[in-house]
Amino acid sequence: MDDFERGLGRAEDALGRNEPRIRSTLQRLDLDTSGLSSLREVQSWIGTSRPDLRRRSETIRTERTEWGSASGLPGELTAFDEALYGKAAHDPDVYAAIVKVAEAAEKGEVDAKALAELEKRTGDATFAAALMNAMGATGFRKLMGKTVGHKDDKKVERLQIALGKTLGTASPKLSNAWRDELTSDFAIGWQEGHGISLALKYATSKYAGPEYGASSGVVSTAFLLAAAKKVDAWDREASKFPVGIDPGVTVALLEALSSDPAAAQDFFAGDPTALKHYLTERGMRDGGEALGKALVAAMLTFRDHKGSPQAPSRGYLSAKLASEFVHLEAKRIEAGNPPAFVKPTTTGRILAGYVSDINYVAQKVGDIVAPGVRGADNPSASGQDPWGAQFNLEELRQVMKEAFADSKAFAPVLAAQTAFAGWILDHGAAEMTAGRGDGALLSNAKRAGAGFGMITDAAGLAKIEEGKELDEKQQQNMRVLMAVVNTGLVIPQAKAWQLTADLVGAWTGVAEGSIKGDAEAKARVNANTVVDQTQALMRDLTAQAMLKRGAFGAAEPAAKTHPWASLEGLEKGDDPRENPNNFLKEDGRTLMTMDEMIDKTVTNGADKDQRLEAYRRWLYEGPSGRPWRDVEDRLDQGFSNGFSQYGS
């Protein structure tokens, strides 16, 4: 090709030099020169053809050297696909990419050089769109279908990721017709459906970073949602008469959706059969891991009180899905159907995000229509609540009881309950110190008590017979409860819907040592252990809220009822922070956790519990003064009234 192009170049030059001379000579002899026009036409044809020949030469060279290792003898002919060259719009890299990835998918042997070149360009929108359009939607689908036949091959997996990232980058520029063709006419078997699901998975934000090759674009929500619906519809039909073993079509599809919360929410909210299908009909080989991630994304990412039932916001749809989730799970349990298609930890995370609604229904406020969405605010809390999920009390208890058989599902709900209780008690303390009475504090104590009662009852802890040995699940849940009591003040006060996986995870990390360290927990417990420990936690949360709001006066100089005013052994001029009996943190307004009050470095009982005993002395034996005495009995009464519905 190079020799041919250079030869034509010499011919073009010769024609350009000699045609005028010949014309001049003929004209001097008064001879006809009309035939010379063909020479000019040939020269023009050569001039316009040479750039295309150079592009073809560059395309061949790119394919053989830049995108692969040249093979064969110098001068050996190389096959050239004219049709593909046209589809690639004469772009050498696009042509080479298609040739090389097609070879790799067919043979399962991925050229390292070609793979590296493709990975470098996954974020190039122009290249990505050109590649997808040149390959065609059907070609891309068949290509991805071929890649899934090579299991456990890291290079093939890298190729799948690179192709998925390229699809994600190109997606905003691809037509609806291209997208629809991508998910039409699947071949018999699972391969093409699985291949497209993998491509969608790798096209999401999770794989867009440089750790998976060059940074790339992310598949658009509209593209992902439309493609996911088509794959889902195909999968439902294919599952009726399966050919071979499903390699994980819906697992990959739901992993893709979990990376785009808006797409995940629209997928489940836009199809009234979707949630039921995946919760009760379509089991998956990963045990529900991917489904759980997609449900959490759909139900917990968006929380707001915008829109209306007629024009629902994303926050409204989140609450609606959460309510339907509990209702469907309860119906499955009631019918005696097989175990849940989602892991208990997924149920725990979802319930943790709607713990304020658990507290609402726990107070037995009357018959609640479920599933449904609740819009009323808590009059004893600050600000506007987001749309809430309506739960039927008995359905909720069934779902919680099944999930809490796994202590890892119980832990986030109890952590969320503690954070929520701290938040509403803090608001009550703020109202009281502002001179607006203790009504909000006492009302919130009752609500929190009911919430704690219902949650611990579902965990098998609220009703324990005197001296009865706990089973293994109860022991695990008891350890979680004790960890919350000992470290619960670390959990930031928050509205339930503001709780994030990071927040709950941070507390879990702190509590983990406490849970493991309590391995020797007694198998037999006092019948009142749970209510006593939970009530103690409520008192701690209330005392913390009152300290924060200044109900016990200033820290420096310490007011009469402030903890630093009554520390034993504190002399005039001493820094209370250095006192061995001090149970407050540096700011003088924050309680240490129970874990922090206990000195684990000493073995002597008196020295070990010195700070804890000082705290109890201050709170219960008088130094806390009237601010605490005015609320203690009524606080306990409100808590007991709420908790006793479940603990008696």
CSV table of C-alpha atoms in Angstrom, one decimal, residues 52-445:
chain,number,residue,atom,x,y,z
A,52,ASP,CA,-7.6,8.0,1.2
A,53,LEU,CA,-4.8,5.6,0.4
A,54,ARG,CA,-2.7,7.1,3.1
A,55,ARG,CA,-5.6,6.7,5.6
A,56,ARG,CA,-6.0,3.1,4.6
A,57,SER,CA,-2.3,2.5,5.0
A,58,GLU,CA,-2.5,4.2,8.4
A,59,THR,CA,-5.5,2.0,9.3
A,60,ILE,CA,-3.6,-1.2,8.4
A,61,ARG,CA,-0.5,0.0,10.3
A,62,THR,CA,-2.6,1.0,13.3
A,63,GLU,CA,-4.3,-2.4,13.5
A,64,ARG,CA,-1.0,-4.3,13.0
A,65,THR,CA,1.3,-2.3,15.2
A,66,GLU,CA,-0.5,0.2,17.6
A,67,TRP,CA,-3.3,-2.2,18.4
A,68,GLY,CA,-1.3,-5.4,18.1
A,69,SER,CA,1.9,-7.0,17.2
A,70,ALA,CA,2.7,-7.2,13.4
A,71,SER,CA,3.0,-10.8,12.2
A,72,GLY,CA,4.1,-12.3,8.9
A,73,LEU,CA,6.9,-11.2,6.5
A,74,PRO,CA,7.4,-7.7,5.3
A,75,GLY,CA,5.3,-7.0,2.3
A,76,GLU,CA,2.8,-9.7,3.2
A,77,LEU,CA,-0.8,-8.7,2.2
A,78,THR,CA,-3.2,-7.9,5.1
A,79,ALA,CA,-7.0,-8.5,4.8
A,80,PHE,CA,-8.9,-5.3,4.7
A,81,ASP,CA,-12.7,-5.0,5.4
A,82,GLU,CA,-14.0,-2.3,3.1
A,83,ALA,CA,-17.5,-2.4,4.6
A,84,LEU,CA,-16.2,-2.0,8.1
A,85,TYR,CA,-13.8,0.8,7.0
A,86,GLY,CA,-16.8,2.7,5.7
A,87,LYS,CA,-18.8,2.1,8.9
A,88,ALA,CA,-15.8,3.3,11.0
A,89,ALA,CA,-15.9,6.6,9.0
A,90,HIS,CA,-12.3,5.9,7.9
A,91,ASP,CA,-11.1,6.3,11.5
A,92,PRO,CA,-8.0,4.0,12.0
A,93,ASP,CA,-8.5,3.5,15.7
A,94,VAL,CA,-12.2,2.7,15.4
A,95,TYR,CA,-11.5,0.2,12.6
A,96,ALA,CA,-8.6,-1.4,14.6
A,97,ALA,CA,-10.6,-1.6,17.8
A,98,ILE,CA,-13.5,-3.4,16.2
A,99,VAL,CA,-11.2,-5.9,14.4
A,100,LYS,CA,-9.3,-6.6,17.6
A,101,VAL,CA,-12.2,-6.9,20.1
A,102,ALA,CA,-14.1,-9.2,17.6
A,103,GLU,CA,-11.0,-11.5,17.4
A,104,ALA,CA,-10.7,-11.5,21.2
A,105,ALA,CA,-14.4,-12.3,21.8
A,106,GLU,CA,-14.3,-15.1,19.2
A,107,LYS,CA,-11.1,-16.7,20.4
A,108,GLY,CA,-11.0,-15.8,24.0
A,109,GLU,CA,-7.4,-14.6,23.5
A,110,VAL,CA,-7.1,-10.9,24.3
A,111,ASP,CA,-4.1,-9.0,22.8
A,112,ALA,CA,-2.6,-7.1,25.7
A,113,LYS,CA,-1.6,-4.2,23.4
A,114,ALA,CA,-5.1,-3.9,21.9
A,115,LEU,CA,-6.7,-4.1,25.4
A,116,ALA,CA,-4.4,-1.3,26.6
A,117,GLU,CA,-5.3,0.9,23.6
A,118,LEU,CA,-9.0,0.4,24.2
A,119,GLU,CA,-8.8,1.1,27.9
A,120,LYS,CA,-7.0,4.4,27.1
A,121,ARG,CA,-9.9,5.6,25.0
A,122,THR,CA,-12.9,4.5,27.1
A,123,GLY,CA,-13.4,8.1,28.2
A,124,ASP,CA,-13.1,9.7,24.7
A,125,ALA,CA,-16.7,10.5,23.9
A,126,THR,CA,-16.0,11.0,20.1
A,127,PHE,CA,-14.2,7.6,19.8
A,128,ALA,CA,-16.8,5.8,22.0
A,129,ALA,CA,-19.8,7.0,20.0
A,130,ALA,CA,-18.0,6.3,16.7
A,131,LEU,CA,-17.1,2.8,17.9
A,132,MET,CA,-20.6,2.0,19.0
A,133,ASN,CA,-22.2,3.3,15.8
A,134,ALA,CA,-19.7,1.5,13.6
A,135,MET,CA,-20.1,-1.8,15.5
A,136,GLY,CA,-23.9,-1.4,15.5
A,137,ALA,CA,-26.2,-2.3,18.4
A,138,THR,CA,-26.7,-5.9,17.2
A,139,GLY,CA,-22.9,-6.3,16.7
A,140,PHE,CA,-22.2,-5.0,20.2
A,141,ARG,CA,-24.8,-7.3,21.7
A,142,LYS,CA,-23.4,-10.4,19.9
A,143,LEU,CA,-19.9,-9.4,20.8
A,144,MET,CA,-20.7,-9.1,24.5
A,145,GLY,CA,-22.5,-12.4,24.3
A,146,LYS,CA,-19.4,-14.1,23.0
A,147,THR,CA,-17.2,-12.7,25.8
A,148,VAL,CA,-19.3,-14.4,28.5
A,149,GLY,CA,-18.3,-17.8,27.3
A,150,HIS,CA,-14.8,-17.4,28.7
A,151,LYS,CA,-15.1,-17.7,32.4
A,152,ASP,CA,-12.4,-16.8,35.0
A,153,ASP,CA,-10.2,-15.1,32.4
A,154,LYS,CA,-9.0,-11.8,33.8
A,155,LYS,CA,-8.1,-10.4,30.4
A,156,VAL,CA,-11.6,-11.1,29.0
A,157,GLU,CA,-13.1,-9.5,32.1
A,158,ARG,CA,-10.9,-6.4,31.5
A,159,LEU,CA,-12.2,-6.4,27.9
A,160,GLN,CA,-15.8,-6.6,29.2
A,161,ILE,CA,-15.2,-3.7,31.6
A,162,ALA,CA,-13.5,-1.6,28.8
A,163,LEU,CA,-16.4,-2.2,26.5
A,164,GLY,CA,-19.0,-1.4,29.2
A,165,LYS,CA,-17.1,1.8,30.1
A,166,THR,CA,-17.0,2.8,26.4
A,167,LEU,CA,-20.8,2.1,26.2
A,168,GLY,CA,-21.3,4.4,29.2
A,169,THR,CA,-19.3,7.2,27.7
A,170,ALA,CA,-21.2,6.9,24.4
A,171,SER,CA,-24.7,6.5,25.8
A,172,PRO,CA,-25.7,10.2,25.7
A,173,LYS,CA,-24.9,10.3,22.0
A,174,LEU,CA,-26.6,7.1,21.0
A,175,SER,CA,-30.0,7.2,19.5
A,176,ASN,CA,-33.1,5.6,21.0
A,177,ALA,CA,-33.3,3.3,18.0
A,178,TRP,CA,-29.7,2.1,18.7
A,179,ARG,CA,-30.6,1.5,22.3
A,180,ASP,CA,-33.8,-0.4,21.5
A,181,GLU,CA,-31.9,-2.6,19.0
A,182,LEU,CA,-29.4,-3.4,21.7
A,183,THR,CA,-32.0,-5.2,23.7
A,184,SER,CA,-34.0,-6.8,20.9
A,185,ASP,CA,-33.9,-10.2,19.3
A,186,PHE,CA,-31.7,-11.9,21.9
A,187,ALA,CA,-30.4,-15.2,20.7
A,188,ILE,CA,-31.6,-18.4,22.4
A,189,GLY,CA,-29.7,-19.0,25.6
A,190,TRP,CA,-28.4,-16.7,28.3
A,191,GLN,CA,-25.2,-15.4,26.7
A,192,GLU,CA,-26.4,-12.2,25.0
A,193,GLY,CA,-28.7,-11.2,27.9
A,194,HIS,CA,-25.8,-11.7,30.3
A,195,GLY,CA,-23.4,-9.9,28.1
A,196,ILE,CA,-25.6,-6.8,27.9
A,197,SER,CA,-26.3,-6.9,31.7
A,198,LEU,CA,-22.5,-6.9,32.3
A,199,ALA,CA,-22.0,-4.1,29.9
A,200,LEU,CA,-24.6,-2.0,31.7
A,201,LYS,CA,-23.0,-2.9,35.0
A,202,TYR,CA,-19.5,-1.8,33.8
A,203,ALA,CA,-21.0,1.4,32.3
A,204,THR,CA,-22.0,2.8,35.7
A,205,SER,CA,-20.2,5.2,38.0
A,206,LYS,CA,-18.7,2.3,40.1
A,207,TYR,CA,-16.3,1.5,37.2
A,208,ALA,CA,-15.8,5.0,35.8
A,209,GLY,CA,-12.7,5.7,37.8
A,210,PRO,CA,-9.1,5.3,36.7
A,211,GLU,CA,-8.7,2.1,38.8
A,212,TYR,CA,-10.5,0.4,35.9
A,213,GLY,CA,-8.5,1.9,33.1
A,214,ALA,CA,-8.8,5.5,32.0
A,215,SER,CA,-11.6,7.6,33.6
A,216,SER,CA,-14.8,7.3,31.6
A,217,GLY,CA,-18.3,8.7,31.3
A,218,VAL,CA,-21.2,7.1,33.1
A,219,VAL,CA,-24.2,5.6,31.3
A,220,SER,CA,-27.1,8.0,31.3
A,221,THR,CA,-30.0,7.3,33.6
A,222,ALA,CA,-32.5,7.2,30.7
A,223,PHE,CA,-30.4,4.8,28.7
A,224,LEU,CA,-29.8,2.5,31.7
A,225,LEU,CA,-33.5,2.5,32.7
A,226,ALA,CA,-34.8,1.8,29.2
A,227,ALA,CA,-32.3,-1.0,28.6
A,228,ALA,CA,-32.9,-2.5,32.1
A,229,LYS,CA,-36.6,-2.7,31.5
A,230,LYS,CA,-36.1,-4.5,28.2
A,231,VAL,CA,-33.6,-7.0,29.7
A,232,ASP,CA,-36.0,-7.6,32.6
A,233,ALA,CA,-38.9,-8.3,30.2
A,234,TRP,CA,-36.7,-10.7,28.2
A,235,ASP,CA,-35.5,-12.4,31.4
A,236,ARG,CA,-39.0,-13.0,32.6
A,237,GLU,CA,-39.9,-14.8,29.4
A,238,ALA,CA,-36.6,-16.7,29.2
A,239,SER,CA,-36.9,-17.9,32.8
A,240,LYS,CA,-40.2,-19.7,31.9
A,241,PHE,CA,-38.4,-22.1,29.6
A,242,PRO,CA,-34.7,-21.8,30.5
A,243,VAL,CA,-32.0,-23.1,28.1
A,244,GLY,CA,-29.0,-23.9,30.3
A,245,ILE,CA,-28.1,-22.4,33.7
A,246,ASP,CA,-28.6,-18.7,34.2
A,247,PRO,CA,-25.1,-17.3,34.6
A,248,GLY,CA,-26.4,-14.2,36.5
A,249,VAL,CA,-28.3,-12.0,34.1
A,250,THR,CA,-30.4,-10.3,36.7
A,251,VAL,CA,-27.5,-10.1,39.2
A,252,ALA,CA,-25.5,-8.0,36.8
A,253,LEU,CA,-28.6,-6.0,35.9
A,254,LEU,CA,-29.4,-5.1,39.5
A,255,GLU,CA,-25.8,-4.3,40.2
A,256,ALA,CA,-26.0,-1.8,37.4
A,257,LEU,CA,-29.2,-0.3,38.8
A,258,SER,CA,-27.7,-0.1,42.3
A,259,SER,CA,-25.1,2.3,41.0
A,260,ASP,CA,-27.8,4.7,39.8
A,261,PRO,CA,-30.4,5.3,42.5
A,262,ALA,CA,-32.7,7.3,40.2
A,263,ALA,CA,-32.7,4.5,37.6
A,264,ALA,CA,-33.2,1.9,40.4
A,265,GLN,CA,-36.2,3.8,41.9
A,266,ASP,CA,-37.8,4.3,38.5
A,267,PHE,CA,-37.3,0.6,37.7
A,268,PHE,CA,-39.2,-0.6,40.8
A,269,ALA,CA,-41.7,2.3,41.0
A,270,GLY,CA,-42.5,2.5,37.3
A,271,ASP,CA,-43.6,-1.2,37.1
A,272,PRO,CA,-46.2,-2.3,39.7
A,273,THR,CA,-45.1,-5.9,39.2
A,274,ALA,CA,-41.3,-5.4,39.6
A,275,LEU,CA,-41.0,-5.4,43.4
A,276,LYS,CA,-43.2,-8.4,43.8
A,277,HIS,CA,-41.4,-10.3,41.0
A,278,TYR,CA,-38.0,-9.9,42.6
A,279,LEU,CA,-39.1,-10.4,46.2
A,280,THR,CA,-41.2,-13.5,45.6
A,281,GLU,CA,-40.7,-15.0,42.2
A,282,ARG,CA,-37.2,-14.5,40.8
A,283,GLY,CA,-34.5,-15.9,43.1
A,284,MET,CA,-30.9,-15.2,42.2
A,285,ARG,CA,-27.7,-17.0,42.4
A,286,ASP,CA,-26.0,-14.4,44.7
A,287,GLY,CA,-28.5,-14.9,47.4
A,288,GLY,CA,-30.1,-11.5,47.0
A,289,GLU,CA,-26.9,-9.4,47.4
A,290,ALA,CA,-27.4,-7.3,44.2
A,291,LEU,CA,-31.2,-7.0,44.7
A,292,GLY,CA,-30.5,-5.7,48.2
A,293,LYS,CA,-28.2,-3.0,47.0
A,294,ALA,CA,-30.7,-1.9,44.3
A,295,LEU,CA,-33.5,-1.7,46.8
A,296,VAL,CA,-31.4,0.3,49.3
A,297,ALA,CA,-30.5,2.7,46.5
A,298,ALA,CA,-34.1,3.0,45.5
A,299,MET,CA,-35.6,3.5,49.0
A,300,LEU,CA,-32.9,5.3,51.0
A,301,THR,CA,-31.1,7.7,48.6
A,302,PHE,CA,-34.0,10.2,48.1
A,303,ARG,CA,-35.8,11.5,51.2
A,304,ASP,CA,-37.9,14.8,50.9
A,305,HIS,CA,-41.3,16.2,51.4
A,306,LYS,CA,-41.7,17.8,48.0
A,307,GLY,CA,-44.5,17.2,45.5
A,308,SER,CA,-47.8,15.5,46.3
A,309,PRO,CA,-49.4,12.0,45.9
A,310,GLN,CA,-50.7,13.2,42.5
A,311,ALA,CA,-47.2,14.6,41.5
A,312,PRO,CA,-44.9,12.4,43.6
A,313,SER,CA,-41.3,13.5,44.3
A,314,ARG,CA,-38.5,11.0,44.6
A,315,GLY,CA,-38.9,11.2,48.3
A,316,TYR,CA,-42.5,10.2,48.1
A,317,LEU,CA,-41.6,7.2,45.8
A,318,SER,CA,-38.9,6.1,48.3
A,319,ALA,CA,-41.4,5.9,51.1
A,320,LYS,CA,-44.0,4.2,48.9
A,321,LEU,CA,-41.5,1.5,47.9
A,322,ALA,CA,-40.4,1.0,51.5
A,323,SER,CA,-44.0,0.5,52.6
A,324,GLU,CA,-44.7,-1.9,49.7
A,325,PHE,CA,-41.5,-3.8,50.6
A,326,VAL,CA,-42.6,-4.5,54.1
A,327,HIS,CA,-46.1,-5.4,53.0
A,328,LEU,CA,-44.9,-7.9,50.4
A,329,GLU,CA,-42.4,-9.5,52.7
A,330,ALA,CA,-45.1,-9.9,55.4
A,331,LYS,CA,-47.4,-11.6,52.9
A,332,ARG,CA,-44.6,-14.0,51.9
A,333,ILE,CA,-44.0,-14.9,55.6
A,334,GLU,CA,-47.7,-15.2,56.2
A,335,ALA,CA,-48.1,-17.6,53.2
A,336,GLY,CA,-45.2,-19.8,54.6
A,337,ASN,CA,-43.2,-19.3,51.4
A,338,PRO,CA,-39.4,-19.9,51.2
A,339,PRO,CA,-36.9,-17.7,52.9
A,340,ALA,CA,-36.6,-14.1,51.7
A,341,PHE,CA,-34.9,-13.4,48.4
A,342,VAL,CA,-33.0,-10.5,50.1
A,343,LYS,CA,-30.5,-10.9,52.9
A,344,PRO,CA,-31.6,-9.9,56.4
A,345,THR,CA,-29.0,-7.1,56.5
A,346,THR,CA,-30.8,-5.5,53.5
A,347,THR,CA,-34.1,-5.5,55.5
A,348,GLY,CA,-32.3,-4.1,58.5
A,349,ARG,CA,-30.8,-1.2,56.5
A,350,ILE,CA,-34.2,-0.3,55.0
A,351,LEU,CA,-35.9,-0.4,58.3
A,352,ALA,CA,-33.2,1.7,59.9
A,353,GLY,CA,-33.9,4.4,57.3
A,354,TYR,CA,-37.6,4.4,58.3
A,355,VAL,CA,-37.2,4.1,62.1
A,356,SER,CA,-39.3,7.2,62.7
A,357,ASP,CA,-42.2,5.4,61.0
A,358,ILE,CA,-41.5,2.4,63.2
A,359,ASN,CA,-41.8,4.6,66.2
A,360,TYR,CA,-45.0,6.1,64.9
A,361,VAL,CA,-46.7,2.7,64.4
A,362,ALA,CA,-45.2,1.3,67.6
A,363,GLN,CA,-47.4,3.7,69.6
A,364,LYS,CA,-50.5,1.8,68.2
A,365,VAL,CA,-52.0,5.0,66.8
A,366,GLY,CA,-54.9,3.1,65.3
A,367,ASP,CA,-55.4,1.2,62.1
A,368,ILE,CA,-53.0,2.3,59.4
A,369,VAL,CA,-53.7,1.6,55.7
A,370,ALA,CA,-50.7,-0.2,54.3
A,371,PRO,CA,-49.0,0.0,51.9
A,372,GLY,CA,-49.2,3.7,51.7
A,373,VAL,CA,-47.3,7.0,52.4
A,374,ARG,CA,-47.6,9.2,55.4
A,375,GLY,CA,-47.3,13.0,55.2
A,376,ALA,CA,-48.0,14.2,58.7
A,377,ASP,CA,-45.2,15.8,60.8
A,378,ASN,CA,-44.3,14.9,64.4
A,379,PRO,CA,-45.6,18.0,66.4
A,380,SER,CA,-43.0,17.3,69.1
A,381,ALA,CA,-40.0,17.4,66.7
A,382,SER,CA,-38.4,20.3,64.8
A,383,GLY,CA,-38.7,20.9,61.1
A,384,GLN,CA,-40.7,19.1,58.5
A,385,ASP,CA,-40.5,15.3,58.3
A,386,PRO,CA,-40.0,13.7,54.9
A,387,TRP,CA,-42.6,11.5,53.4
A,388,GLY,CA,-43.0,8.5,55.7
A,389,ALA,CA,-43.8,4.8,54.9
A,390,GLN,CA,-47.0,3.5,56.4
A,391,PHE,CA,-46.7,0.1,58.0
A,392,ASN,CA,-49.3,-2.2,59.4
A,393,LEU,CA,-48.2,-3.0,63.0
A,394,GLU,CA,-48.5,-6.8,62.7
A,395,GLU,CA,-46.9,-7.0,59.2
A,396,LEU,CA,-44.0,-4.9,60.5
A,397,ARG,CA,-43.5,-7.1,63.5
A,398,GLN,CA,-43.4,-10.2,61.3
A,399,VAL,CA,-40.8,-8.8,59.0
A,400,MET,CA,-38.6,-7.5,61.8
A,401,LYS,CA,-38.8,-10.7,63.7
A,402,GLU,CA,-37.7,-12.7,60.7
A,403,ALA,CA,-34.8,-10.3,59.9
A,404,PHE,CA,-33.6,-9.9,63.5
A,405,ALA,CA,-32.8,-13.6,63.6
A,406,ASP,CA,-29.6,-12.2,62.2
A,407,SER,CA,-28.0,-9.8,64.7
A,408,LYS,CA,-26.4,-7.9,61.8
A,409,ALA,CA,-29.9,-6.8,60.7
A,410,PHE,CA,-30.8,-5.9,64.3
A,411,ALA,CA,-27.7,-3.7,64.8
A,412,PRO,CA,-28.4,-1.0,62.3
A,413,VAL,CA,-32.1,-0.7,63.3
A,414,LEU,CA,-31.1,-0.4,67.0
A,415,ALA,CA,-28.4,2.2,66.1
A,416,ALA,CA,-30.9,4.2,64.1
A,417,GLN,CA,-33.4,4.0,66.9
A,418,THR,CA,-30.8,5.3,69.3
A,419,ALA,CA,-29.8,8.2,66.9
A,420,PHE,CA,-33.5,9.1,66.4
A,421,ALA,CA,-34.3,8.9,70.1
A,422,GLY,CA,-31.4,11.2,70.8
A,423,TRP,CA,-32.6,13.7,68.2
A,424,ILE,CA,-36.2,13.9,69.5
A,425,LEU,CA,-35.1,14.0,73.1
A,426,ASP,CA,-32.6,16.8,72.3
A,427,HIS,CA,-35.5,18.7,70.7
A,428,GLY,CA,-37.6,18.1,73.9
A,429,ALA,CA,-34.7,19.4,76.1
A,430,ALA,CA,-34.3,22.5,73.9
A,431,GLU,CA,-38.0,23.3,74.3
A,432,MET,CA,-37.8,22.8,78.0
A,433,THR,CA,-34.7,25.0,78.5
A,434,ALA,CA,-36.3,27.6,76.3
A,435,GLY,CA,-39.2,27.8,78.8
A,436,ARG,CA,-41.8,26.1,76.7
A,437,GLY,CA,-42.5,23.3,79.2
A,438,ASP,CA,-41.5,19.6,79.2
A,439,GLY,CA,-44.4,18.4,77.1
A,440,ALA,CA,-42.3,17.7,74.0
A,441,LEU,CA,-39.7,15.9,76.0
A,442,LEU,CA,-42.2,13.6,77.7
A,443,SER,CA,-44.1,13.0,74.5
A,444,ASN,CA,-40.9,12.0,72.7
A,445,ALA,CA,-39.8,9.8,75.6
